[in-house]
Short mmCIF file of C-alpha atoms in Angstrom, two decimals:
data_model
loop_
_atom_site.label_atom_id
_atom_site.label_comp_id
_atom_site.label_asym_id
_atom_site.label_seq_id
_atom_site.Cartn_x
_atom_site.Cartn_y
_atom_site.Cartn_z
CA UNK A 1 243.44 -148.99 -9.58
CA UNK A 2 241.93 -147.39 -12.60
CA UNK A 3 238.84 -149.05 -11.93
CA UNK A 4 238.55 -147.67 -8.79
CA UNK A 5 239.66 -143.79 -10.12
CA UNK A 6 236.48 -144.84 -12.48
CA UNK A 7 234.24 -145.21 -9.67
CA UNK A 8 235.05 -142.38 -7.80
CA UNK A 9 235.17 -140.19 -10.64
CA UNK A 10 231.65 -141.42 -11.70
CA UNK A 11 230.41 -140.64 -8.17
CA UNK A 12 232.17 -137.30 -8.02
CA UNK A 13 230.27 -136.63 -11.64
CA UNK A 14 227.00 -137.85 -10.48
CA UNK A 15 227.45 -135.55 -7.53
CA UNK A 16 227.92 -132.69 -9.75
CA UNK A 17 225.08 -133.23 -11.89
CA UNK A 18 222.83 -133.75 -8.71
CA UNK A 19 222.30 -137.27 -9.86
CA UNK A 20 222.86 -138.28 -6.00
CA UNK A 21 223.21 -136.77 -3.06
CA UNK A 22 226.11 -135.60 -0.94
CA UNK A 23 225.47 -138.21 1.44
CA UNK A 24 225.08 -141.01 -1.00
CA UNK A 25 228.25 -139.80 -2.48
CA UNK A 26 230.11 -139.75 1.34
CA UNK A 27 228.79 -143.14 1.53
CA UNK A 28 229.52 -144.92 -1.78
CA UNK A 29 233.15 -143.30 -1.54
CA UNK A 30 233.70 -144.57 2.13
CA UNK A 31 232.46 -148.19 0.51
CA UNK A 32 235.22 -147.54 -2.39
CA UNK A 33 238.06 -147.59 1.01
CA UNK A 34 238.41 -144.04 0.34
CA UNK A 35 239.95 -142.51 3.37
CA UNK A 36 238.08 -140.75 5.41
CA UNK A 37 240.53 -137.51 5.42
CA UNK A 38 240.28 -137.16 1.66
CA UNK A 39 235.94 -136.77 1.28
CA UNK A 40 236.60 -133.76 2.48
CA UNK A 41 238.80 -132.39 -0.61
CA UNK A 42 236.95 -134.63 -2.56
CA UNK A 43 233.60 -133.52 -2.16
CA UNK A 44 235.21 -129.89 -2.74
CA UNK A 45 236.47 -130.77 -6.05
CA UNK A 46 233.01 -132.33 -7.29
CA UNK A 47 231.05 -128.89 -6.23
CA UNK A 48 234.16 -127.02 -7.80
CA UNK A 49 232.62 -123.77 -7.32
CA UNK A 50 229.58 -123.91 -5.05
CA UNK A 51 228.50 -120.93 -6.23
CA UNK A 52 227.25 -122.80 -8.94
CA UNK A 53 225.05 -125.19 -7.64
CA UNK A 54 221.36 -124.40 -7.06
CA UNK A 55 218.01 -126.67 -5.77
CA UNK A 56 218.54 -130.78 -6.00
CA UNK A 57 222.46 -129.59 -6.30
CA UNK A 58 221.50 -129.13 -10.22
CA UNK A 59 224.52 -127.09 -11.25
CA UNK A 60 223.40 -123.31 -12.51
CA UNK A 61 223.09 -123.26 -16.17
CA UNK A 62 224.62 -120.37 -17.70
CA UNK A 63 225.51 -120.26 -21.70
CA UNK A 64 228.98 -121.34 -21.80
CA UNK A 65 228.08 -123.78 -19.01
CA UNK A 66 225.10 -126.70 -20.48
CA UNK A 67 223.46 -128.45 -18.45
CA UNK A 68 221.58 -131.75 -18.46
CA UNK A 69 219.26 -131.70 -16.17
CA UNK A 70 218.38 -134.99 -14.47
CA UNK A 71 215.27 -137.41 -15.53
CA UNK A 72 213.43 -137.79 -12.13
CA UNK A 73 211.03 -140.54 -13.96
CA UNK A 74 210.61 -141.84 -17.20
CA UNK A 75 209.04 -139.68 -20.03
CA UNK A 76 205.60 -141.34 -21.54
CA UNK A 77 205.57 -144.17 -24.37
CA UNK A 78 205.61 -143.14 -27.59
CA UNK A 79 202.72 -143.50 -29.94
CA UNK A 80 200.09 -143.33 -27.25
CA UNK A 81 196.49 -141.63 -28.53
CA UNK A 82 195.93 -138.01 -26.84
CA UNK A 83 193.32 -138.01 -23.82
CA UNK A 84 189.60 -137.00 -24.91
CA UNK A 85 187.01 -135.34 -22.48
CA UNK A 86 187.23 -132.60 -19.28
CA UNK A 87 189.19 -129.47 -19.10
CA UNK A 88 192.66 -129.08 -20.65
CA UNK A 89 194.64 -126.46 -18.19
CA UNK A 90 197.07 -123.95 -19.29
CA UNK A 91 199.23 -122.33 -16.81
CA UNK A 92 200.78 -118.89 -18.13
CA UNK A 93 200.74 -115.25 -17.51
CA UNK A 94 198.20 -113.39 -18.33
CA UNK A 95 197.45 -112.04 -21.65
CA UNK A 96 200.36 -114.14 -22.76
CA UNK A 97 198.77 -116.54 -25.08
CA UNK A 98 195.87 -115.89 -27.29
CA UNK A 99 192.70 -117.66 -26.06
CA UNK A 100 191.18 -117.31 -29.67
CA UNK A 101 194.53 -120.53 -30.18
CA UNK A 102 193.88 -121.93 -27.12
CA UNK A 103 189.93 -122.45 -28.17
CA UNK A 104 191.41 -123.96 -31.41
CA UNK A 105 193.75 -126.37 -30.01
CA UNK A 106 190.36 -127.32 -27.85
CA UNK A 107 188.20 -128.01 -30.43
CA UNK A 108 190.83 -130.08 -32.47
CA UNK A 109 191.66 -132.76 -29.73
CA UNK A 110 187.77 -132.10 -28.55
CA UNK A 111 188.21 -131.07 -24.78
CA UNK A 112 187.35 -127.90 -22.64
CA UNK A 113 190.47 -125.65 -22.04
CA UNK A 114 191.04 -122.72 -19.73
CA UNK A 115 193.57 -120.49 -18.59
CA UNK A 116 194.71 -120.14 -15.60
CA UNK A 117 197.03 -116.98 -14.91
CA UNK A 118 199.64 -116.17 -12.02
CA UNK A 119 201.84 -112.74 -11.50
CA UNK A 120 204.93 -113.99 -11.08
CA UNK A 121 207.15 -116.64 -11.56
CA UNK A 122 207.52 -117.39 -7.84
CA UNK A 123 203.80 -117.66 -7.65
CA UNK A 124 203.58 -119.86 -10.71
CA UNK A 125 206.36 -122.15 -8.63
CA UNK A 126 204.74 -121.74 -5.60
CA UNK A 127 201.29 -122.51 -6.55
CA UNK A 128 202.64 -125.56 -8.64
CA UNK A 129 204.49 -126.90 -5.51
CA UNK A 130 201.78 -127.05 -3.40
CA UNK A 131 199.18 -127.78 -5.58
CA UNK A 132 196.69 -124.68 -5.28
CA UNK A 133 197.11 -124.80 -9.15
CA UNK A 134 196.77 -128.63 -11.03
CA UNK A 135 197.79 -127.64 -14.58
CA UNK A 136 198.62 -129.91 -18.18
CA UNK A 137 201.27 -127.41 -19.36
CA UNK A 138 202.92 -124.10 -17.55
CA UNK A 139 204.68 -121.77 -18.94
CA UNK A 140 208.32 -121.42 -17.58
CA UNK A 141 211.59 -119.69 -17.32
CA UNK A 142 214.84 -120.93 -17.94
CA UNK A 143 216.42 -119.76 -14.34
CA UNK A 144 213.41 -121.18 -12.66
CA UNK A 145 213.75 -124.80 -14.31
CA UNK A 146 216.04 -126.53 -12.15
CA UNK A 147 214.40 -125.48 -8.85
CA UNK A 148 211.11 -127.19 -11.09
CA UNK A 149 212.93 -130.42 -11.80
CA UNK A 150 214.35 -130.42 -8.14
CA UNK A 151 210.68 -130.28 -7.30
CA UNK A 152 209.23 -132.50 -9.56
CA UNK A 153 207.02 -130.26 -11.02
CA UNK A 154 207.19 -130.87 -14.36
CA UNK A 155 207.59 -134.18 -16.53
CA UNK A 156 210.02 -135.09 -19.04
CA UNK A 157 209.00 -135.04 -22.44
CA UNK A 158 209.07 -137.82 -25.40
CA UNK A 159 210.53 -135.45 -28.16
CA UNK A 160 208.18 -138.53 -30.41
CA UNK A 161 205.48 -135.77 -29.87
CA UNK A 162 206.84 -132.88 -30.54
CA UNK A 163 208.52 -132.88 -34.36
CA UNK A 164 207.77 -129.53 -34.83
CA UNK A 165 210.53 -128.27 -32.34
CA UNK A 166 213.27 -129.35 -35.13
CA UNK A 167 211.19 -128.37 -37.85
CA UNK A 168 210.37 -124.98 -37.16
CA UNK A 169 212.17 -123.91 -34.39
CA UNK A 170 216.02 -122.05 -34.56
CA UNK A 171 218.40 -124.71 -34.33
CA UNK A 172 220.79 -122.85 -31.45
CA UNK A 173 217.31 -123.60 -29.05
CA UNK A 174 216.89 -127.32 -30.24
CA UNK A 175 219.36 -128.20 -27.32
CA UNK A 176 219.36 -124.88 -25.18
CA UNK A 177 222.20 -124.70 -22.64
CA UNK A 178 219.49 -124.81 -19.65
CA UNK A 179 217.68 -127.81 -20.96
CA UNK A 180 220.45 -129.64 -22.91
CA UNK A 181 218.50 -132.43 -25.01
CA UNK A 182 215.27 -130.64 -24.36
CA UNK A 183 214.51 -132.81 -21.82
CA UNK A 184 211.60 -130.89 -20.37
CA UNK A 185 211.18 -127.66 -22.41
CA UNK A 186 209.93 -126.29 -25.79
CA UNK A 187 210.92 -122.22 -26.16
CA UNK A 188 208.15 -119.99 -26.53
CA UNK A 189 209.46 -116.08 -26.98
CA UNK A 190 212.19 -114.55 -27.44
CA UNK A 191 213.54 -111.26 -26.24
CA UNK A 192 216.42 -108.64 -25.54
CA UNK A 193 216.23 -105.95 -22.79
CA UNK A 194 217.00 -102.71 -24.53
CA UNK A 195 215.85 -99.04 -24.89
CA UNK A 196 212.95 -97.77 -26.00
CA UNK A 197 212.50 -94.30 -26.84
CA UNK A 198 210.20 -91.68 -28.81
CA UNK A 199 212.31 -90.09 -31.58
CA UNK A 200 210.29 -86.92 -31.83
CA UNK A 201 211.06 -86.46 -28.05
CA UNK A 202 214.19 -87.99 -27.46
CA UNK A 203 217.37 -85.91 -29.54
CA UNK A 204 220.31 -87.74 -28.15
CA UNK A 205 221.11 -89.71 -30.87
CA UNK A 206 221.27 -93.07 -28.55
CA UNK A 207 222.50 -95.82 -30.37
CA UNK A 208 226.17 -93.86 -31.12
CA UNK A 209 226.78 -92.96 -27.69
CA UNK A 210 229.69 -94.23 -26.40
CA UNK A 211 227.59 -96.36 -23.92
CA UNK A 212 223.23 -96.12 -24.73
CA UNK A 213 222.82 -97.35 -21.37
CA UNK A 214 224.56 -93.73 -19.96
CA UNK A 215 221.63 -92.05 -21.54
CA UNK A 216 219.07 -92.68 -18.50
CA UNK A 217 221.76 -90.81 -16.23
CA UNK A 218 221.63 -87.86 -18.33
CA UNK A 219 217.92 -87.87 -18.68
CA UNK A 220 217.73 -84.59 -16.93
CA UNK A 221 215.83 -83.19 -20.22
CA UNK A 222 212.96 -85.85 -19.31
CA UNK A 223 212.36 -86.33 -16.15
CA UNK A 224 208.87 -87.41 -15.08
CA UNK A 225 208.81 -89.26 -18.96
CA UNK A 226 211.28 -92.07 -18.15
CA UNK A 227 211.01 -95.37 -17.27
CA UNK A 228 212.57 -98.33 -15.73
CA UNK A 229 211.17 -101.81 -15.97
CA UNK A 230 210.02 -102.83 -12.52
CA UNK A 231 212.24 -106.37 -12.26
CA UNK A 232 214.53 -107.14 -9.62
CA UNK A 233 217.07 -108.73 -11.73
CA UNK A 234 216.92 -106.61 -14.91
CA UNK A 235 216.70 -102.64 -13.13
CA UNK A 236 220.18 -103.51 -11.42
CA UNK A 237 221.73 -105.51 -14.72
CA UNK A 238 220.94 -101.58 -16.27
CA UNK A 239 223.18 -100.55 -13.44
CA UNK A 240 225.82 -102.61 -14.04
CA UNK A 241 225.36 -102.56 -17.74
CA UNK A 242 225.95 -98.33 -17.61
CA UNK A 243 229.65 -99.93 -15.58
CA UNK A 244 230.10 -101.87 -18.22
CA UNK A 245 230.17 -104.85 -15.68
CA UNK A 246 228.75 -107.67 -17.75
CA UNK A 247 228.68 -109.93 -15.12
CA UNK A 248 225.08 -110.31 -15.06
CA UNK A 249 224.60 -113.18 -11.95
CA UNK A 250 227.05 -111.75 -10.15
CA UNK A 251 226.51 -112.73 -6.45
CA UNK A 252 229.40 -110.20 -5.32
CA UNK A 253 228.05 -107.81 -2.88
CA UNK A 254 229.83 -105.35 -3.47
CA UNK A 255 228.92 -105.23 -7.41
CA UNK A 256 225.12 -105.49 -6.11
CA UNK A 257 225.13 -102.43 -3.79
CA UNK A 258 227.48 -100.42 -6.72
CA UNK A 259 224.76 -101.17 -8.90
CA UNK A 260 221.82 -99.91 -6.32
CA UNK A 261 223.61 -96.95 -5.62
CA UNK A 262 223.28 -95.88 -9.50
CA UNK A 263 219.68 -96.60 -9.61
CA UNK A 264 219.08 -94.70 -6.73
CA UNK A 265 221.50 -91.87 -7.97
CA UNK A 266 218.11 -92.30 -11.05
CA UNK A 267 215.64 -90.69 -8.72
CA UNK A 268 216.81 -87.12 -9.05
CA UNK A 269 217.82 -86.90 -12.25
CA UNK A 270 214.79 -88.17 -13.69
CA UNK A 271 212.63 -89.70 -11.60
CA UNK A 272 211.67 -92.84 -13.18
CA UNK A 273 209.16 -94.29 -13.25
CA UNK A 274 209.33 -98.27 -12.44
CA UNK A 275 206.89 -100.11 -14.50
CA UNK A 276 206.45 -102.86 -17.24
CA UNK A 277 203.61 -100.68 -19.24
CA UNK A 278 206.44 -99.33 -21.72
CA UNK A 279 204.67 -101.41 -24.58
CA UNK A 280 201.54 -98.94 -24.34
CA UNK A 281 203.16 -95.52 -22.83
CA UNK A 282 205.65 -95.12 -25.15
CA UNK A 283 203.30 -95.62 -28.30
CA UNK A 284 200.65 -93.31 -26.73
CA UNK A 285 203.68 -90.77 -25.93
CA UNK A 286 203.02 -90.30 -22.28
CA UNK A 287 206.45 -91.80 -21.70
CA UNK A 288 209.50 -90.78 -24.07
CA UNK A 289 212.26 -93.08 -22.71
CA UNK A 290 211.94 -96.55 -20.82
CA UNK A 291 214.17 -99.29 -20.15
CA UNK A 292 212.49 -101.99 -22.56
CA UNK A 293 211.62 -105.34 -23.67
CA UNK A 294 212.05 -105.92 -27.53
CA UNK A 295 208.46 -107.83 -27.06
CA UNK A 296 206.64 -105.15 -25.51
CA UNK A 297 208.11 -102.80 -28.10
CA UNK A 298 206.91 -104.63 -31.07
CA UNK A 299 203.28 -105.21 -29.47
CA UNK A 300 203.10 -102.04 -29.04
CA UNK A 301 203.68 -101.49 -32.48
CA UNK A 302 201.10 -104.07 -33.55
CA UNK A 303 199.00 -102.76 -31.24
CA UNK A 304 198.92 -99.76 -29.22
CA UNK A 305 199.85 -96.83 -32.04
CA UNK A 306 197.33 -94.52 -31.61
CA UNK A 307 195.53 -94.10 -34.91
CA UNK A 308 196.96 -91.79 -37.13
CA UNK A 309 200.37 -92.28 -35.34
CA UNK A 310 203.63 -93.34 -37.38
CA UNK A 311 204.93 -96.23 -35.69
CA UNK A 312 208.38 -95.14 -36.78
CA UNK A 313 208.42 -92.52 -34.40
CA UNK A 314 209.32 -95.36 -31.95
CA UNK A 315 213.52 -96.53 -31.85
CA UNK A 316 214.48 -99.56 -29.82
CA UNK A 317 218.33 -100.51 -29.00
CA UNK A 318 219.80 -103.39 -27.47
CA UNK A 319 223.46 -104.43 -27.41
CA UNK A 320 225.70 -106.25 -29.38
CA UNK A 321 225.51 -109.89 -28.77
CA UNK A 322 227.43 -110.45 -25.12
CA UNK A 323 227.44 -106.85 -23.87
CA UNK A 324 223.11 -106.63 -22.82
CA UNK A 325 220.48 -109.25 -21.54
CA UNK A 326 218.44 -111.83 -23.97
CA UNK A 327 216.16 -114.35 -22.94
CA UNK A 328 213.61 -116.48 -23.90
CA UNK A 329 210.80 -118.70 -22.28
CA UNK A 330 209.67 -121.86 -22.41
CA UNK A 331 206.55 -124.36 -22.29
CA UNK A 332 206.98 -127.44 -19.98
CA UNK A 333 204.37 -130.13 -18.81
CA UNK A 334 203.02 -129.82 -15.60
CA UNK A 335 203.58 -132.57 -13.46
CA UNK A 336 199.93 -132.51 -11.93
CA UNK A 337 198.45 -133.11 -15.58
CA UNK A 338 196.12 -136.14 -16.14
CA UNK A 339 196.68 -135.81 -19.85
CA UNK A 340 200.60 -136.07 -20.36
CA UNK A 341 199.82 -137.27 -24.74
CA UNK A 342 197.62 -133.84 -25.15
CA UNK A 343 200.42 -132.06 -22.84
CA UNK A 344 202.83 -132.94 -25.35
CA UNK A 345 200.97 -132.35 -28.51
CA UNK A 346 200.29 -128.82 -26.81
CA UNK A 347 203.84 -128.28 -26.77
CA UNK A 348 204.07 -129.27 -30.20
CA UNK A 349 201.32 -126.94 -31.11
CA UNK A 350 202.69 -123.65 -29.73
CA UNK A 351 205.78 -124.51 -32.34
CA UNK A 352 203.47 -124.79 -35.18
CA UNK A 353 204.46 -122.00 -37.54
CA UNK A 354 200.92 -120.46 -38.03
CA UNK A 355 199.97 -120.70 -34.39
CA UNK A 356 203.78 -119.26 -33.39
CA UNK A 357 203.49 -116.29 -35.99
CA UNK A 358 199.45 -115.90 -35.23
CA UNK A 359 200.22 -115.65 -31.71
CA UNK A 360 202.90 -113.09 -32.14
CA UNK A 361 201.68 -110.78 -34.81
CA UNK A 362 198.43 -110.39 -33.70
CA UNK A 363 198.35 -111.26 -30.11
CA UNK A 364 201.21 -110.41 -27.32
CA UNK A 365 204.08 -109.19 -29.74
CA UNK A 366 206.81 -111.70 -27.86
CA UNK A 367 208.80 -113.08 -30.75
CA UNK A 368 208.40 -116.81 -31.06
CA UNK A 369 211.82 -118.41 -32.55
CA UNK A 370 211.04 -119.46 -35.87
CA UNK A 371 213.06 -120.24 -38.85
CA UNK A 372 210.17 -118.47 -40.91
CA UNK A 373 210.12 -115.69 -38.85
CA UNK A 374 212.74 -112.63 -39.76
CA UNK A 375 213.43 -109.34 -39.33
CA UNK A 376 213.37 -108.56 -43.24
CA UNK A 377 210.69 -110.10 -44.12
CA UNK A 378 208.64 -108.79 -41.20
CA UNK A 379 209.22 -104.87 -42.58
CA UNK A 380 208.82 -106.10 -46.07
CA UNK A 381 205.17 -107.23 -45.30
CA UNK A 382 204.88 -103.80 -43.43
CA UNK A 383 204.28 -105.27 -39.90
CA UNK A 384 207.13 -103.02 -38.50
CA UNK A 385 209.30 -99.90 -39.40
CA UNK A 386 212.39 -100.59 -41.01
CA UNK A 387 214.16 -98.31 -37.81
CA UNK A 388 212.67 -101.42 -35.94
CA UNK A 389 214.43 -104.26 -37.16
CA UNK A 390 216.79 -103.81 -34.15
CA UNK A 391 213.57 -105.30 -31.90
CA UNK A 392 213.69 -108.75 -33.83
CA UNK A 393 215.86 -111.38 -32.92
CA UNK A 394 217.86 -114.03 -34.72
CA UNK A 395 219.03 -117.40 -34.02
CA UNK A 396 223.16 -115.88 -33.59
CA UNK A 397 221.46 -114.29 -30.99
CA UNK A 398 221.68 -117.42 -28.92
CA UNK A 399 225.20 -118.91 -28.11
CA UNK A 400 227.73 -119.38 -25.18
CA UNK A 401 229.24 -115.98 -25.91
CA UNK A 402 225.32 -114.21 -25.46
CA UNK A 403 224.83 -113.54 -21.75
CA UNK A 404 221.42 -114.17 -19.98
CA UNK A 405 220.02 -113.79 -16.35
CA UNK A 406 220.15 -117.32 -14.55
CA UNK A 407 219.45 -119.06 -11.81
CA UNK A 408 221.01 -117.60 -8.54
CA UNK A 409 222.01 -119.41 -5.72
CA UNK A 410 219.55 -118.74 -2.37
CA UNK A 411 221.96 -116.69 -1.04
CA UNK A 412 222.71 -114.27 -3.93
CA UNK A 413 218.83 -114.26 -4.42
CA UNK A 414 218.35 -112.81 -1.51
CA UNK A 415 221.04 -110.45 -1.82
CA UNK A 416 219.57 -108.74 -5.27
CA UNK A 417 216.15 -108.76 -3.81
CA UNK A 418 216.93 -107.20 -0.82
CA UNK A 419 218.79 -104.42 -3.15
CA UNK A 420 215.96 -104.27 -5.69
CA UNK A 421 213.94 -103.78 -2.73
CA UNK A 422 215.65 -100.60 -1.64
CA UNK A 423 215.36 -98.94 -4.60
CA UNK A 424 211.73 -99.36 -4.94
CA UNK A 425 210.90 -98.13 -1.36
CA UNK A 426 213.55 -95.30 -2.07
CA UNK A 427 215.33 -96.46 1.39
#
């Protein structure tokens, strides 16, 4: 008998991890004699909360909830030699990596490299899954890698070839909940979503209000100089941040529309404007307030001032850890590439500590999460204000307590599009 509860639990686990599929499972349990009327509650139990379960029935990841995500073939052999001749493709956003690295990383393994860019992480997805794109390495977001393992997009990787992710790299993202073991992902950046503001424009003192994210609804003072960063996910998380709903994949309908009726209640009192151009408005002072990246902050610190222009006239907040958004991105290895060895040694590349700090410091200002990078010594080499040290993340940052926005399931997908989608037609 407890052989048999071992069996059917197994199943019931594999189930869960999307390791087989419903109907395997129906049929495996129906071989095990059990009845019939019980795969019913059975099945219910193994998808505990279906809420949870996204593409391949991969559960959603979310920080106190790890996932492993499932090998769909074999990663390569170790100790193979990297592949010489053609074109090496990277797969990223654009002006996202610095080409000057990506010509470097060419001429050391002696092949051609390019760039190719997408908009968007559907289109990246989309163009992967049908091929209009065949990359070596893509860049990636957490929420988006299950529905890329489901696909079999991207490969697994042999951590052989990439030392440098437990040499350089934080610790708390050696084994990140969306990718436990690394199976398919090195991190790239790191960032919170914050405020941004010009302190010779702004005189609320922002970071002692009883909630920051209240000051864009009493913006009245700038209207016309405020802005909102044009995301579907993160303009109605500053909703629901300024209700102190924290919440942040909430697929509750209800909680959705709350949250688009405060953006929309926005419009008159300051009339944002919904954009991701913060990192050069607010350093140029044509904006005074805007919903923020910490990334886009510091690049435009590195490299948008105006000359002449104090960079400590710019303030960035973000919340304590738990109570506002962080994230971070990732590298992965396409699954179209014809050279998986230099795939991997890219990955382990983008970790090296001068490439990681070149990249950031004097490139796209996205904080790469490395043990040699901090906040103290960044302002005592003079690279940012000390009033800036709030833009630079550490590895607490990261932990099941630290909430991030995650995979959705189609359904609640839809429903925050559809919402995001109403604000920015004004409907």
């Amino acid at each position: 008998m407890r052989n048999h509860d071992a069996g059917v639990n197994a199943i019931l686990e594999g189930l869960r991890a999307g390791r087989i599929s419903r109907r395997q499972a129906f049929k495996t349990l129906a071989a095990l004699g059990v009845g019939s009327a019980l795969l019913p509650s059975l099945t219910r139990i193994a998808l505990a909360d279906d809420a949870l379960v996204g593409p391949g029935g991969i559960p959603l990841a979310r920080p106190d909830k790890p996932v492993t995500l499932p090998l769909w073939e074999d990663p390569i052999k170790s100790g193979l030699a990297p592949e010489t001749d053609g074109t090496f493709t990277i797969y990223n956003y654009s002006d996202y990596i610095d080409k000057k690295l990506v010509d470097e990383f060419g001429k050391l393994h002696k092949v051609k490299t390019q760039i190719t860019t997408f908009d968007s992480m559907d289109q990246c997805i989309t163009r992967l899954a049908t091929h209009a794109v065949r990359a070596d390495v893509t860049n990636i977001t957490p929420d988006r890698l299950a529905q890329a393992v489901a696909g079999k997009l991207i490969k697994p990787v042999n951590p052989d070839y990439v030392p440098n992710l437990k040499k350089n790299v934080w610790p708390t993202l050696h084994s990140p909940f969306y990718d436990q073991g690394s199976r398919y992902t090195v991190p790239y950046t790191v960032y919170t979503t914050g405020i941004g503001w010009r302190n010779d424009k702004v005189k609320e003192d922002i970071p002692n209000l009883s909630n920051p994210w209240s000051i864009f609804w009493n913006s009245q003072a700038y209207k016309g100089f405020v802005g909102v960063l044009d995301d579907s996910r993160e303009a109605l998380v500053l909703a629901m941040l300024y209700r102190g709903k924290y919440d942040i994949n909430t697929e509750d309908p209800a909680e959705i529309d709350a949250a688009l009726a405060d953006l929309k209640a926005l419009i008159p009192i300051c009339n944002p404007k919904v954009n991701i151009t913060e990192y050069q408005t607010l350093p140029e002072g044509t904006c005074y307030l805007h919903h923020c990246w910490s990334g886009d902050l510091l690049g435009g610190v590195f490299s948008y001032m105006p000359e002449g222009t104090d960079p400590a006239v710019l303030s960035y907040w973000s919340a304590p850890k738990g109570k506002g958004p962080i994230q971070n991105d990732c590298w992965a290895i396409s699954a179209s590439t014809k050279k998986p060895v230099l795939a991997h040694l890219w990955l382990d590349y983008i970790v090296d500590n001068t490439v990681a700090t070149d990249n950031f410091l004097n490139f796209n200002g996205y904080q790469p999460p490395m043990n040699s990078i901090t906040p103290e010594k960044l302002i005592a080499e003079g690279r940012i204000p000390a009033n800036l040290k709030t833009a630079v993340m550490t590895a607490e940052d990261f932990g099941g307590d630290a909430i991030q926005e995650m995979t959705l399931t189609p359904k609640g997908q839809a429903l925050w599009q559809s919402a995001y989608a109403k604000f920015v037609s004004g409907a």
